[in-house]
Amino acid sequence: MQVIIFDNAQDVAESAAEWVAELVNKKPNPVLGLATGSTPISLYSALVNKYKADQISFKQTTTFNLDEYLGIEETNKQSYRHFMNENLFDHVDIDKDKTFLPTCNQGENPRKQGLAYEDKIADAGGIDLQILGIGANGHIGFNEPTSSLASRTRIKTLSQQTLNDNSRLFAADEFQPTLAMTMGIATILDARYVLLMATGKNKAKAVKDMVSGALSAACPASALQQHENAVILLDKEAASELEDQEYYVWANMQNQKVNKEFGLYHNY
Ligand code: GLP
């Protein structure tokens, strides 16, 4: 795991945007894995700014989102499709026919639909770079604690903590889904690179468990310890419970020296 600590959340977003730009501008037909939640909103606005400044084009890009609520239509303002349109797709030159979310049509077998999503990712050549946030309980996507570390795209029941955390986004009289279709942990681990963004004090404990806790389904994000190319972008608050902060700062300085001498090389 490469842990990089930034002064603030905006620097986390700018760094994540650089990673995306590096992939999208260099690789033909890049495949991006995308996340929702409050954390990546500033990444998407940085990408929209880059697009407006002619620094990036998404024409050749295919995207796969981590998750989507069950039981609400795409047109519902709470759907993750709506979130992606609002925050990114409507503002850049992406072909929406190449943007996918793990939706689940009513009346169709959800297991089959989950596996079909896996096939679609494989047909696109696999995910080059997967953007992730992290839940305060250590979830990634909607893989709640106790999710199998070998899981694939399927329906998950949201935990009470996640429902409480996300209730701030729903009006009192609005339906809040309790089920979602989500990429599994094994699906996420298949991505060539994983870029997890975490900001704010309320993520500090989950970040500590992910980075230096036991590899355990109790903290699904800890599965990233087994990923070859997992990069963790943190602001100071999210990093505040890490014991080895000085080491991460030192290691990052060393990495920058190596990058300066040899250039960046991502094995997409
Ligand atoms: C949501 C999403 C996750 C996200 C997490 C944290 O429920 N399913 O993909 O990473 O919870 O969200 P936030 O960034 O709003 O804290």
Short mmCIF file of C-alpha atoms and ligand atoms in Angstrom, two decimals:
data_model
loop_
_atom_site.label_atom_id
_atom_site.label_comp_id
_atom_site.label_asym_id
_atom_site.label_seq_id
_atom_site.Cartn_x
_atom_site.Cartn_y
_atom_site.Cartn_z
CA MET A 1 0.00 0.00 0.00
CA GLN A 2 1.22 3.47 -0.80
CA VAL A 3 -0.13 5.96 1.73
CA ILE A 4 0.12 9.64 0.79
CA ILE A 5 -0.89 12.33 3.29
CA PHE A 6 -1.94 15.76 2.01
CA ASP A 7 -2.54 19.01 3.87
CA ASN A 8 -6.21 19.18 2.93
CA ALA A 9 -9.09 17.58 1.03
CA GLN A 10 -8.63 19.78 -2.04
CA ASP A 11 -5.06 18.51 -2.48
CA VAL A 12 -6.38 14.94 -2.23
CA ALA A 13 -8.85 15.70 -5.05
CA GLU A 14 -6.20 17.37 -7.23
CA SER A 15 -3.86 14.43 -6.83
CA ALA A 16 -6.62 11.93 -7.67
CA ALA A 17 -7.47 14.01 -10.77
CA GLU A 18 -3.81 13.77 -11.87
CA TRP A 19 -3.99 9.98 -11.60
CA VAL A 20 -7.14 9.90 -13.72
CA ALA A 21 -5.69 12.30 -16.30
CA GLU A 22 -2.50 10.25 -16.55
CA LEU A 23 -4.56 7.15 -17.38
CA VAL A 24 -7.16 8.74 -19.64
CA ASN A 25 -4.65 10.77 -21.65
CA LYS A 26 -2.12 7.98 -22.11
CA LYS A 27 -3.98 4.71 -22.52
CA PRO A 28 -6.13 3.97 -25.57
CA ASN A 29 -9.65 2.94 -24.51
CA PRO A 30 -9.08 3.42 -20.78
CA VAL A 31 -11.44 1.80 -18.30
CA LEU A 32 -12.20 3.74 -15.11
CA GLY A 33 -13.95 2.46 -12.02
CA LEU A 34 -15.95 5.21 -10.35
CA ALA A 35 -17.33 5.85 -6.88
CA THR A 36 -20.08 7.97 -5.40
CA GLY A 37 -20.39 9.60 -1.97
CA SER A 38 -19.36 13.07 -0.83
CA THR A 39 -15.61 12.43 -1.02
CA PRO A 40 -15.10 12.09 -4.80
CA ILE A 41 -17.29 15.11 -5.67
CA SER A 42 -14.23 17.38 -5.54
CA LEU A 43 -12.34 14.91 -7.78
CA TYR A 44 -15.13 15.09 -10.36
CA SER A 45 -15.18 18.87 -10.28
CA ALA A 46 -11.37 18.90 -10.76
CA LEU A 47 -11.85 16.62 -13.79
CA VAL A 48 -14.56 18.89 -15.22
CA ASN A 49 -12.16 21.82 -14.83
CA LYS A 50 -9.44 19.88 -16.65
CA TYR A 51 -11.89 19.08 -19.44
CA LYS A 52 -12.89 22.73 -19.77
CA ALA A 53 -9.20 23.67 -19.91
CA ASP A 54 -8.67 21.11 -22.75
CA GLN A 55 -6.40 19.01 -20.55
CA ILE A 56 -8.44 15.82 -20.74
CA SER A 57 -10.95 14.10 -23.02
CA PHE A 58 -13.17 11.18 -22.03
CA LYS A 59 -14.22 10.28 -25.60
CA GLN A 60 -12.51 6.88 -25.51
CA THR A 61 -13.20 6.16 -21.83
CA THR A 62 -15.46 3.41 -20.49
CA THR A 63 -16.60 3.64 -16.87
CA PHE A 64 -17.99 1.18 -14.35
CA ASN A 65 -19.46 2.41 -11.09
CA LEU A 66 -19.03 0.50 -7.87
CA ASP A 67 -22.64 0.39 -6.81
CA GLU A 68 -26.25 1.43 -7.31
CA TYR A 69 -29.28 1.48 -5.04
CA LEU A 70 -31.99 -1.09 -5.53
CA GLY A 71 -35.64 -0.15 -5.72
CA ILE A 72 -35.33 3.35 -7.18
CA GLU A 73 -35.39 4.41 -10.83
CA GLU A 74 -32.36 5.86 -12.63
CA THR A 75 -34.29 9.11 -12.92
CA ASN A 76 -34.67 9.37 -9.14
CA LYS A 77 -32.44 12.14 -7.78
CA GLN A 78 -31.03 9.71 -5.20
CA SER A 79 -29.84 7.20 -7.80
CA TYR A 80 -26.12 6.93 -8.36
CA ARG A 81 -26.76 7.28 -12.11
CA HIS A 82 -28.23 10.70 -11.37
CA PHE A 83 -25.24 11.50 -9.12
CA MET A 84 -22.76 10.60 -11.88
CA ASN A 85 -24.65 12.59 -14.52
CA GLU A 86 -24.82 15.64 -12.26
CA ASN A 87 -21.24 15.54 -11.03
CA LEU A 88 -19.34 14.34 -14.10
CA PHE A 89 -20.98 12.81 -17.17
CA ASP A 90 -23.17 15.81 -18.10
CA HIS A 91 -20.16 18.14 -18.06
CA VAL A 92 -17.56 16.24 -20.11
CA ASP A 93 -17.34 14.61 -23.55
CA ILE A 94 -17.94 11.04 -22.37
CA ASP A 95 -20.16 8.73 -24.43
CA LYS A 96 -22.90 7.82 -21.93
CA ASP A 97 -23.43 4.49 -23.70
CA LYS A 98 -20.02 3.54 -22.32
CA THR A 99 -20.89 4.42 -18.70
CA PHE A 100 -22.19 1.52 -16.64
CA LEU A 101 -23.64 1.08 -13.17
CA PRO A 102 -24.60 -2.24 -11.59
CA THR A 103 -28.33 -1.71 -11.93
CA CYS A 104 -30.76 -4.48 -11.14
CA ASN A 105 -33.93 -4.69 -13.22
CA GLN A 106 -36.99 -5.70 -11.24
CA GLY A 107 -38.23 -9.17 -12.00
CA GLU A 108 -34.85 -10.37 -13.27
CA ASN A 109 -32.61 -12.64 -11.24
CA PRO A 110 -30.20 -10.33 -9.35
CA ARG A 111 -27.50 -13.01 -9.24
CA LYS A 112 -27.53 -13.25 -13.03
CA GLN A 113 -27.43 -9.49 -13.32
CA GLY A 114 -24.45 -9.30 -10.96
CA LEU A 115 -22.56 -11.84 -13.02
CA ALA A 116 -23.52 -10.03 -16.23
CA TYR A 117 -21.89 -6.89 -14.78
CA GLU A 118 -18.72 -8.88 -14.12
CA ASP A 119 -18.78 -10.10 -17.75
CA LYS A 120 -19.23 -6.55 -19.01
CA ILE A 121 -16.15 -5.41 -17.07
CA ALA A 122 -14.14 -8.34 -18.45
CA ASP A 123 -15.34 -7.60 -22.03
CA ALA A 124 -14.08 -4.03 -21.66
CA GLY A 125 -10.63 -5.41 -20.77
CA GLY A 126 -10.88 -5.02 -16.98
CA ILE A 127 -10.68 -1.87 -14.89
CA ASP A 128 -7.43 0.10 -15.17
CA LEU A 129 -7.99 2.46 -12.27
CA GLN A 130 -10.67 2.07 -9.61
CA ILE A 131 -11.59 5.14 -7.56
CA LEU A 132 -12.76 4.33 -4.03
CA GLY A 133 -14.04 6.13 -0.97
CA ILE A 134 -14.37 4.39 2.39
CA GLY A 135 -17.30 4.13 4.76
CA ALA A 136 -16.81 5.08 8.41
CA ASN A 137 -17.27 1.35 9.12
CA GLY A 138 -14.54 0.39 6.63
CA HIS A 139 -16.82 -0.54 3.74
CA ILE A 140 -15.73 -0.13 0.13
CA GLY A 141 -18.47 0.09 -2.50
CA PHE A 142 -21.34 -1.27 -0.42
CA ASN A 143 -19.33 -4.23 0.85
CA GLU A 144 -20.31 -3.96 4.47
CA PRO A 145 -18.28 -5.51 7.31
CA THR A 146 -18.40 -9.35 7.11
CA SER A 147 -18.61 -9.24 3.29
CA SER A 148 -16.65 -12.09 1.76
CA LEU A 149 -13.21 -10.99 0.65
CA ALA A 150 -13.84 -13.18 -2.42
CA SER A 151 -17.19 -11.56 -3.25
CA ARG A 152 -18.36 -10.59 -6.73
CA THR A 153 -21.07 -8.16 -7.89
CA ARG A 154 -24.25 -8.92 -5.96
CA ILE A 155 -26.96 -7.46 -3.76
CA LYS A 156 -25.99 -6.35 -0.26
CA THR A 157 -28.12 -5.24 2.66
CA LEU A 158 -26.83 -1.94 4.01
CA SER A 159 -25.74 -1.85 7.64
CA GLN A 160 -27.50 0.36 10.17
CA GLN A 161 -24.37 2.51 10.45
CA THR A 162 -24.28 3.10 6.68
CA LEU A 163 -28.01 3.90 6.64
CA ASN A 164 -27.48 6.39 9.47
CA ASP A 165 -24.38 7.91 7.82
CA ASN A 166 -26.18 8.37 4.50
CA SER A 167 -29.53 9.50 5.95
CA ARG A 168 -28.19 13.09 5.84
CA LEU A 169 -28.61 12.91 2.06
CA PHE A 170 -32.32 11.98 2.20
CA ALA A 171 -35.25 14.24 3.11
CA ALA A 172 -37.42 13.09 6.03
CA ASP A 173 -40.25 11.94 3.72
CA GLU A 174 -37.94 10.42 1.09
CA PHE A 175 -37.53 6.66 0.56
CA GLN A 176 -34.01 5.56 1.60
CA PRO A 177 -33.10 2.24 -0.02
CA THR A 178 -31.78 -0.47 2.29
CA LEU A 179 -30.43 -2.67 -0.51
CA ALA A 180 -27.84 -2.03 -3.19
CA MET A 181 -26.11 -3.87 -6.00
CA THR A 182 -22.34 -3.55 -5.49
CA MET A 183 -19.13 -4.78 -7.04
CA GLY A 184 -17.65 -7.39 -4.73
CA ILE A 185 -14.32 -7.13 -2.96
CA ALA A 186 -12.73 -9.55 -5.44
CA THR A 187 -14.11 -7.43 -8.30
CA ILE A 188 -12.41 -4.36 -6.81
CA LEU A 189 -9.15 -6.26 -6.26
CA ASP A 190 -9.12 -7.18 -9.97
CA ALA A 191 -8.55 -3.53 -10.95
CA ARG A 192 -4.97 -2.85 -12.08
CA TYR A 193 -4.70 0.19 -9.80
CA VAL A 194 -6.87 1.19 -6.88
CA LEU A 195 -7.00 4.79 -5.68
CA LEU A 196 -8.78 5.28 -2.37
CA MET A 197 -9.62 8.80 -1.20
CA ALA A 198 -10.44 9.50 2.45
CA THR A 199 -10.90 12.88 4.09
CA GLY A 200 -12.11 14.08 7.48
CA LYS A 201 -11.82 12.96 11.06
CA ASN A 202 -14.80 10.59 10.86
CA LYS A 203 -12.76 8.35 8.53
CA ALA A 204 -9.65 8.18 10.74
CA LYS A 205 -10.53 4.93 12.53
CA ALA A 206 -11.55 3.13 9.32
CA VAL A 207 -8.33 4.34 7.66
CA LYS A 208 -6.25 3.01 10.54
CA ASP A 209 -8.01 -0.39 10.37
CA MET A 210 -7.56 -0.50 6.59
CA VAL A 211 -3.86 0.39 6.57
CA SER A 212 -2.50 -1.25 9.70
CA GLY A 213 -5.25 -3.46 11.11
CA ALA A 214 -5.67 -7.16 10.51
CA LEU A 215 -6.68 -8.37 7.06
CA SER A 216 -10.27 -9.09 7.95
CA ALA A 217 -13.83 -9.03 6.66
CA ALA A 218 -14.54 -6.89 9.74
CA CYS A 219 -12.89 -4.06 7.79
CA PRO A 220 -13.56 -4.76 4.09
CA ALA A 221 -11.08 -2.06 3.00
CA SER A 222 -8.27 -4.03 4.69
CA ALA A 223 -8.50 -6.36 1.65
CA LEU A 224 -6.56 -3.65 -0.21
CA GLN A 225 -3.48 -4.74 1.77
CA GLN A 226 -3.39 -7.63 -0.70
CA HIS A 227 -3.55 -5.43 -3.78
CA GLU A 228 -0.34 -4.92 -5.73
CA ASN A 229 -1.07 -1.28 -6.61
CA ALA A 230 -3.25 0.30 -3.93
CA VAL A 231 -2.70 4.02 -3.40
CA ILE A 232 -4.33 5.68 -0.40
CA LEU A 233 -4.79 9.46 -0.61
CA LEU A 234 -5.55 11.04 2.77
CA ASP A 235 -5.94 14.46 4.25
CA LYS A 236 -4.34 15.08 7.66
CA GLU A 237 -7.57 14.42 9.55
CA ALA A 238 -8.23 11.06 7.92
CA ALA A 239 -4.58 10.12 8.58
CA SER A 240 -4.67 11.32 12.20
CA GLU A 241 -4.95 7.86 13.81
CA LEU A 242 -2.13 6.29 11.77
CA GLU A 243 0.87 5.47 13.89
CA ASP A 244 3.48 5.73 11.15
CA GLN A 245 2.63 9.13 9.70
CA GLU A 246 6.23 10.31 9.63
CA TYR A 247 7.29 7.22 7.74
CA TYR A 248 4.61 7.78 5.07
CA VAL A 249 5.71 11.39 4.57
CA TRP A 250 9.36 10.29 4.33
CA ALA A 251 8.56 7.41 1.96
CA ASN A 252 6.56 9.73 -0.26
CA MET A 253 9.50 12.14 -0.51
CA GLN A 254 11.72 9.24 -1.56
CA ASN A 255 9.15 8.11 -4.15
CA GLN A 256 8.99 11.60 -5.58
CA LYS A 257 12.77 11.59 -6.00
CA VAL A 258 12.60 8.29 -7.87
CA ASN A 259 9.73 9.58 -10.03
CA LYS A 260 11.69 12.72 -10.84
CA GLU A 261 14.71 10.73 -11.92
CA PHE A 262 12.96 8.00 -13.87
CA GLY A 263 9.53 9.49 -14.68
CA LEU A 264 6.19 8.05 -13.66
CA TYR A 265 5.47 4.56 -14.84
CA HIS A 266 2.06 2.99 -14.41
CA ASN A 267 1.64 -0.49 -15.70
CA TYR A 268 -1.87 -0.14 -17.13
C1 GLP B 1 -21.24 5.28 0.31
C2 GLP B 1 -20.73 4.53 -0.95
C3 GLP B 1 -19.26 4.29 -0.90
C4 GLP B 1 -18.58 5.52 -0.31
C5 GLP B 1 -18.95 5.63 1.14
C6 GLP B 1 -18.44 6.89 1.82
O1 GLP B 1 -22.35 4.78 0.91
N1 GLP B 1 -21.40 3.31 -1.27
O2 GLP B 1 -18.77 4.01 -2.21
O3 GLP B 1 -17.19 5.41 -0.42
O4 GLP B 1 -20.31 5.41 1.37
O5 GLP B 1 -19.15 8.00 1.42
P1 GLP B 1 -18.71 9.49 1.73
O6 GLP B 1 -17.64 9.83 0.76
O7 GLP B 1 -19.96 10.30 1.50
O8 GLP B 1 -18.25 9.53 3.13
#
